[in-house]
Amino acid sequence: MKVLSVGSELYPLVKTGGLADVMGALPAALAPEGIAMRALIPGYPSVLAGLTKTQPALDIPALFGGDARIISAESQGLPLFVLDAPHLFARPGNPYLGPDGMDWPDNAQRFAALCRAAAMIAQGTVAGFAPDVVHAHDWQAGLLPAYLRFGERPAPPTVMTVHNLAYQGQFPAYLLGTLGLPARAFTIDGVEHYGAIGFLKAGMQLADAITTVSPSYAAEIATPEGGMGLDGLIRARASAMHGILNGLDTAVWNPATDAALAVQFTSRTLAGRAANKQALQARMGLDQDKAVLLFGLVSRLASQKGIDLVIETLPVIDALGAQLVVLGAGDPSIERALRAAVVMRPGRVAATIGFEEALAHLIQSGADAILVPSRFEPCGLTQLSAQRYGAIPVVARVGGLADTVIDANEVGLTAGVATGVQFAPVAADALALGLRRTAALFADKPAWRRMQRNAMALDVSWTQPARRYAALYRSLVN
Ligand SMILES: Nc1ncnc2c1ncn2[C@@H]1O[C@H](COP(=O)(O)OP(=O)(O)O[C@H]2O[C@H](CO)[C@@H](O)[C@H](O)[C@H]2O)[C@@H](O)[C@H]1O
């Protein structure tokens, strides 16, 4: 079976967050299921620079204001398609934002172009790859099911995956014609969303199946509190909705082979973590202290992620005598708040503002515990990598965090299965309690070791999730 996967990021070519990890890992994960998945992504400069074996696959003249073409290529042995449209994508930096930090004014056309190109592949226009199923990821690919539904040609079944309902891709209604959609598409059963064109809404409305990245998030977004204005649609389409947990690319995230680490280790050589902790403290200018409890946090800096709660809870981290290291980039106001908080605590709290893949790995290998205090979290990947690296995740009990961490409550500890600490509700005092519980566990070395081993023994790979996606694709084709 052939599947076309369409999205705006793909690790390692372009990444701002977890979407890239999933886009990058799914094709290899699905191969053992007999599924040949090929991704289509935009030809940003970093993408074009990272390709090998490039070949022209299809010319698309006059695609939203310029000539474009689909390139067939490989990235690290993985075959994929790239939409080369210099007038839309030959811009350095963040894929969505201009140098002023604002959305590119033509984002509607940029990602509609991605969907147009995907629709052409879906309709069998590219020789040698006529997909049996089309899989669209997030709002940037949301118009793909719409182009197929309102197109003239037969099209394969579609899956729309919501990695984050907070980003919906809303654009003014007057763009309908510009985007090549017929007037009849602009209804509540089509692309219309509160008087505008909703890219994600269109995809969720028109795809044959909808998935999101954890069962708990699937339930949360069906409620008015979690549905971000789309809960009505989600309830109406409940029978088409599936919650499929993300996996982790266990080749990229492998503490036994990870070149970003000072010392590689396994669950049998956990002592190796001490050298990584030392390296991390040195790199971040923290006091060299082997015994201290070191918290880590790796995140996009968005209000979703609850970084403000961590800042509010810094006095508790101080009181526990613990250290904190943060790696993140995003919202300038959160960046400023972090910088200000760090200045007050030299040697105890450190932050790197930026996006650094290797440092993310070093933090996972050297921090004792990883904080994930998200207000909502569709799945979350940093708690998965934490567990794989023997760092204890301290997570808000929401979405995929609730589904992937076994809390060290009485029954979890007694049964010997705990892998982390959950706290609820998502508020500073509950986080403070979670930090205190973590410190108490850290002081109990045998209990801590047990949790680390449990965490490292969890199967956080793509094996099970890939089976679920494969079963879903098959159900759509049959
Ligand atoms: N400054 C930085 N430097 C280096 N690496 C950094 C970084 N900031 C973040 N990362 C990395 O980016 C990824 C973040 O993925 P997450 O899934 O945790 O969150 P995100 O909100 O981006 O993804 C959305 O999509 C994914 C995929 O479905 C869902 O898991 C998630 O819940 C949803 O919000 C991780 O690989 C992390 O290590």
Coordinates of N, CA and C in Angstrom, one line a residue, residues 158-289:
T158 N -8.8 9.9 2.7 CA -7.9 10.8 3.4 C -8.0 10.7 4.9
V159 N -6.9 10.9 5.5 CA -6.8 11.0 7.0 C -6.3 12.4 7.3
M160 N -6.9 13.0 8.3 CA -6.4 14.3 8.8 C -5.9 14.1 10.2
T161 N -4.7 14.4 10.5 CA -4.2 14.3 11.9 C -4.0 15.7 12.5
V162 N -4.6 15.8 13.7 CA -4.4 17.0 14.5 C -3.3 16.8 15.5
H163 N -2.2 17.5 15.2 CA -1.1 17.5 16.2 C -1.3 18.5 17.2
N164 N -2.0 19.6 16.9 CA -2.3 20.6 17.9 C -3.5 21.5 17.4
L165 N -4.6 21.4 18.1 CA -5.8 22.1 17.7 C -5.7 23.6 17.9
A166 N -4.6 24.0 18.6 CA -4.5 25.5 18.8 C -4.1 26.2 17.6
Y167 N -3.6 25.6 16.6 CA -3.2 26.2 15.4 C -4.1 25.8 14.3
Q168 N -5.0 26.7 13.8 CA -6.1 26.3 13.0 C -6.0 26.8 11.5
G169 N -5.2 27.8 11.3 CA -5.1 28.3 9.9 C -6.4 28.9 9.5
Q170 N -6.7 30.1 10.1 CA -7.9 30.8 9.7 C -7.6 32.0 8.7
F171 N -8.3 32.1 7.6 CA -7.9 33.1 6.6 C -9.2 33.7 6.1
P172 N -9.2 35.0 5.7 CA -10.4 35.7 5.3 C -11.1 35.0 4.1
A173 N -12.4 35.2 4.2 CA -13.3 34.5 3.2 C -13.0 35.0 1.8
Y174 N -12.6 36.2 1.6 CA -12.4 36.7 0.2 C -11.3 36.0 -0.5
L175 N -10.5 35.2 0.2 CA -9.5 34.4 -0.5 C -10.0 33.2 -1.2
L176 N -11.3 32.9 -1.0 CA -11.8 31.6 -1.6 C -11.4 31.4 -3.0
G177 N -11.7 32.4 -3.9 CA -11.4 32.2 -5.3 C -9.9 32.1 -5.6
T178 N -9.2 33.0 -4.9 CA -7.7 33.0 -5.0 C -7.2 31.6 -4.7
L179 N -7.7 30.9 -3.7 CA -7.2 29.6 -3.4 C -7.7 28.5 -4.3
G180 N -8.6 28.9 -5.2 CA -9.0 27.9 -6.2 C -10.1 27.0 -5.7
L181 N -10.9 27.5 -4.7 CA -12.0 26.7 -4.2 C -13.3 27.3 -4.8
P182 N -14.2 26.4 -5.1 CA -15.5 26.9 -5.7 C -16.4 27.4 -4.6
A183 N -17.3 28.3 -5.0 CA -18.2 28.9 -4.0 C -19.0 27.9 -3.2
R184 N -19.3 26.7 -3.8 CA -20.0 25.7 -3.0 C -19.2 25.1 -1.9
A185 N -17.9 25.3 -1.9 CA -17.1 24.8 -0.8 C -17.3 25.6 0.5
F186 N -17.8 26.9 0.3 CA -17.9 27.8 1.5 C -19.2 27.6 2.3
T187 N -19.3 26.4 2.9 CA -20.5 26.1 3.7 C -20.0 25.5 5.0
I188 N -20.9 25.4 6.0 CA -20.5 24.8 7.3 C -20.1 23.3 7.1
D189 N -20.5 22.7 6.0 CA -20.1 21.3 5.8 C -18.8 21.3 4.9
G190 N -18.2 22.5 4.6 CA -17.0 22.5 3.8 C -15.9 23.3 4.5
V191 N -15.4 24.3 3.9 CA -14.3 25.0 4.4 C -14.6 26.2 5.3
E192 N -15.9 26.6 5.4 CA -16.3 27.8 6.1 C -16.1 27.5 7.6
H193 N -15.6 28.5 8.4 CA -15.4 28.4 9.8 C -15.6 29.7 10.4
Y194 N -16.7 29.9 11.1 CA -17.0 31.2 11.7 C -16.8 32.4 10.8
G195 N -17.3 32.2 9.6 CA -17.3 33.3 8.6 C -16.0 33.4 7.8
A196 N -15.0 32.6 8.2 CA -13.7 32.6 7.5 C -13.4 31.3 6.8
I197 N -12.2 31.2 6.2 CA -11.8 29.9 5.7 C -10.9 29.2 6.7
G198 N -11.3 28.1 7.2 CA -10.6 27.4 8.2 C -9.9 26.2 7.6
F199 N -8.5 26.3 7.5 CA -7.8 25.2 6.9 C -8.0 23.9 7.7
L200 N -7.7 24.0 9.0 CA -7.8 22.7 9.8 C -9.2 22.2 9.9
K201 N -10.1 23.2 10.0 CA -11.6 22.8 10.1 C -12.0 22.1 8.8
A202 N -11.5 22.6 7.6 CA -11.8 22.0 6.3 C -11.3 20.5 6.3
G203 N -10.1 20.3 6.8 CA -9.5 19.0 6.8 C -10.3 18.1 7.7
M204 N -10.7 18.6 8.9 CA -11.4 17.7 9.9 C -12.8 17.5 9.4
Q205 N -13.4 18.4 8.7 CA -14.7 18.2 8.2 C -14.8 17.2 7.0
L206 N -13.8 17.3 6.2 CA -13.9 16.6 4.9 C -13.0 15.3 4.8
A207 N -12.1 15.1 5.7 CA -11.3 13.9 5.6 C -12.2 12.7 6.0
D208 N -11.8 11.5 5.5 CA -12.6 10.3 5.8 C -12.3 9.9 7.2
A209 N -11.1 10.1 7.7 CA -10.8 9.8 9.1 C -10.1 10.9 9.7
I210 N -10.3 11.2 11.0 CA -9.5 12.2 11.8 C -8.7 11.4 12.8
T211 N -7.5 11.8 13.0 CA -6.8 11.2 14.2 C -6.2 12.4 14.9
T212 N -6.0 12.1 16.2 CA -5.1 13.0 17.0 C -4.2 12.1 17.8
V213 N -3.2 12.8 18.5 CA -2.0 12.0 18.8 C -2.0 11.4 20.2
S214 N -3.2 11.4 20.9 CA -3.4 10.5 22.1 C -4.9 10.3 22.3
P215 N -5.2 9.2 22.9 CA -6.6 9.0 23.3 C -7.2 10.1 24.2
S216 N -6.4 10.5 25.2 CA -6.9 11.5 26.1 C -7.2 12.8 25.5
Y217 N -6.3 13.2 24.6 CA -6.5 14.5 23.8 C -7.7 14.4 22.9
A218 N -7.9 13.2 22.3 CA -9.1 13.0 21.5 C -10.4 13.2 22.3
A219 N -10.4 12.8 23.6 CA -11.5 13.0 24.5 C -11.6 14.5 24.9
E220 N -10.5 15.1 25.2 CA -10.5 16.5 25.7 C -11.0 17.4 24.6
I221 N -10.7 17.2 23.3 CA -11.1 18.2 22.3 C -12.5 18.0 21.9
A222 N -13.2 17.0 22.4 CA -14.6 16.8 22.1 C -15.4 17.6 23.1
T223 N -14.8 18.3 24.0 CA -15.5 19.1 25.0 C -15.4 20.6 24.7
P224 N -16.4 21.4 25.2 CA -16.3 22.8 24.9 C -15.0 23.4 25.6
E225 N -14.6 22.9 26.7 CA -13.4 23.4 27.4 C -12.1 23.2 26.5
G226 N -12.0 22.0 25.9 CA -10.8 21.7 25.2 C -10.9 21.8 23.7
G227 N -12.1 22.1 23.2 CA -12.3 22.0 21.7 C -12.0 23.2 20.9
M228 N -11.6 24.3 21.5 CA -11.1 25.5 20.8 C -12.0 25.8 19.6
G229 N -13.3 25.7 19.9 CA -14.3 26.1 18.8 C -14.6 25.0 17.8
L230 N -13.9 23.9 17.9 CA -14.1 22.8 17.0 C -14.8 21.6 17.6
D231 N -15.1 21.7 18.9 CA -15.7 20.6 19.6 C -17.0 20.1 19.0
G232 N -17.8 21.0 18.5 CA -19.1 20.6 17.9 C -18.8 19.6 16.7
L233 N -17.9 20.1 15.9 CA -17.5 19.3 14.7 C -17.0 17.9 15.2
I234 N -16.1 18.0 16.2 CA -15.5 16.7 16.7 C -16.5 15.8 17.2
R235 N -17.5 16.3 18.0 CA -18.5 15.4 18.5 C -19.4 14.9 17.4
A236 N -19.6 15.7 16.4 CA -20.5 15.2 15.2 C -19.7 14.1 14.5
R237 N -18.4 14.2 14.5 CA -17.6 13.2 13.7 C -17.0 12.2 14.6
A238 N -17.5 11.9 15.8 CA -16.9 11.1 16.8 C -16.6 9.7 16.2
S239 N -17.4 9.2 15.3 CA -17.1 7.8 14.7 C -15.9 7.8 13.8
A240 N -15.5 9.0 13.3 CA -14.4 9.1 12.4 C -13.1 9.4 13.2
M241 N -13.2 9.7 14.5 CA -12.1 10.2 15.3 C -11.3 9.0 15.9
H242 N -10.0 9.1 15.8 CA -9.1 8.0 16.5 C -8.0 8.7 17.2
G243 N -7.7 8.2 18.4 CA -6.6 8.8 19.2 C -5.4 7.8 19.1
I244 N -4.4 8.1 18.4 CA -3.2 7.2 18.2 C -2.0 7.9 18.8
L245 N -1.5 7.3 19.8 CA -0.3 7.9 20.5 C 0.9 8.0 19.5
N246 N 1.7 9.1 19.7 CA 3.0 9.2 19.0 C 4.0 8.2 19.5
G247 N 4.9 7.8 18.7 CA 6.1 7.1 19.2 C 7.3 8.0 19.1
L248 N 8.4 7.5 19.5 CA 9.7 8.2 19.4 C 10.5 7.5 18.4
D249 N 11.3 8.3 17.6 CA 12.3 7.7 16.7 C 13.4 7.2 17.6
T250 N 13.4 5.9 17.9 CA 14.3 5.3 18.8 C 15.7 5.1 18.2
A251 N 15.9 5.4 16.9 CA 17.2 5.5 16.4 C 17.8 6.9 16.6
V252 N 17.0 7.9 16.5 CA 17.5 9.3 16.8 C 17.7 9.4 18.3
W253 N 16.7 8.9 19.1 CA 16.8 9.0 20.6 C 17.2 7.7 21.2
N254 N 18.5 7.4 21.2 CA 19.0 6.2 21.8 C 20.2 6.5 22.6
P255 N 20.1 6.4 24.0 CA 21.2 6.8 24.8 C 22.4 5.9 24.7
A256 N 22.2 4.8 24.1 CA 23.4 3.9 24.0 C 24.3 4.3 22.8
T257 N 23.8 5.1 21.9 CA 24.5 5.5 20.7 C 24.6 7.0 20.4
D258 N 23.9 7.8 21.2 CA 23.7 9.2 20.9 C 25.0 10.0 21.0
A259 N 25.4 10.5 19.8 CA 26.7 11.2 19.7 C 26.6 12.6 20.4
A260 N 25.5 13.1 20.8 CA 25.4 14.4 21.5 C 25.7 14.2 23.0
L261 N 25.8 13.0 23.4 CA 26.1 12.8 24.9 C 27.5 12.8 25.2
A262 N 27.9 13.2 26.5 CA 29.3 13.1 26.9 C 29.6 11.6 27.1
V263 N 28.7 10.8 27.6 CA 28.9 9.4 27.8 C 27.6 8.7 27.4
Q264 N 27.7 7.7 26.6 CA 26.5 6.9 26.2 C 26.2 5.9 27.4
F265 N 25.0 5.5 27.5 CA 24.6 4.6 28.6 C 23.4 3.8 28.3
T266 N 23.1 2.8 29.1 CA 21.9 2.0 29.0 C 21.3 1.9 30.4
S267 N 20.2 1.1 30.5 CA 19.6 1.0 31.8 C 20.5 0.2 32.7
R268 N 21.5 -0.6 32.1 CA 22.4 -1.3 33.0 C 23.6 -0.5 33.4
T269 N 23.9 0.6 32.6 CA 25.0 1.4 32.9 C 24.6 2.8 33.2
L270 N 23.5 2.9 34.1 CA 22.9 4.2 34.4 C 23.9 5.2 35.1
A271 N 24.9 4.6 35.7 CA 25.9 5.5 36.3 C 26.5 6.5 35.3
G272 N 26.5 6.1 34.0 CA 27.0 7.0 32.9 C 26.2 8.3 32.9
R273 N 25.1 8.4 33.4 CA 24.3 9.6 33.4 C 25.1 10.7 34.2
A274 N 25.9 10.3 35.2 CA 26.5 11.3 36.0 C 27.5 12.2 35.2
A275 N 28.2 11.5 34.2 CA 29.1 12.3 33.4 C 28.3 13.3 32.5
N276 N 27.1 12.9 32.1 CA 26.3 13.8 31.3 C 25.8 14.9 32.1
K277 N 25.4 14.7 33.3 CA 25.0 15.7 34.3 C 26.1 16.7 34.4
Q278 N 27.3 16.2 34.6 CA 28.5 17.1 34.8 C 28.7 17.9 33.6
A279 N 28.6 17.3 32.4 CA 28.8 18.0 31.2 C 27.8 19.1 31.0
L280 N 26.6 18.7 31.3 CA 25.4 19.7 31.2 C 25.6 20.9 32.1
Q281 N 26.0 20.6 33.4 CA 26.2 21.7 34.3 C 27.4 22.6 33.8
A282 N 28.4 22.0 33.3 CA 29.5 22.8 32.8 C 29.1 23.6 31.6
R283 N 28.4 23.0 30.7 CA 28.0 23.7 29.4 C 27.1 24.9 29.8
M284 N 26.2 24.7 30.8 CA 25.2 25.7 31.1 C 25.7 26.7 32.2
G285 N 26.9 26.5 32.7 CA 27.4 27.4 33.7 C 26.7 27.2 35.1
L286 N 26.2 26.0 35.3 CA 25.6 25.7 36.6 C 26.7 25.2 37.6
D287 N 26.5 25.4 38.9 CA 27.4 24.9 39.9 C 27.6 23.4 39.7
Q288 N 28.9 23.0 39.7 CA 29.2 21.6 39.5 C 28.9 20.9 40.8
D289 N 27.7 20.2 40.8 CA 27.2 19.5 42.1 C 26.6 18.2 41.6

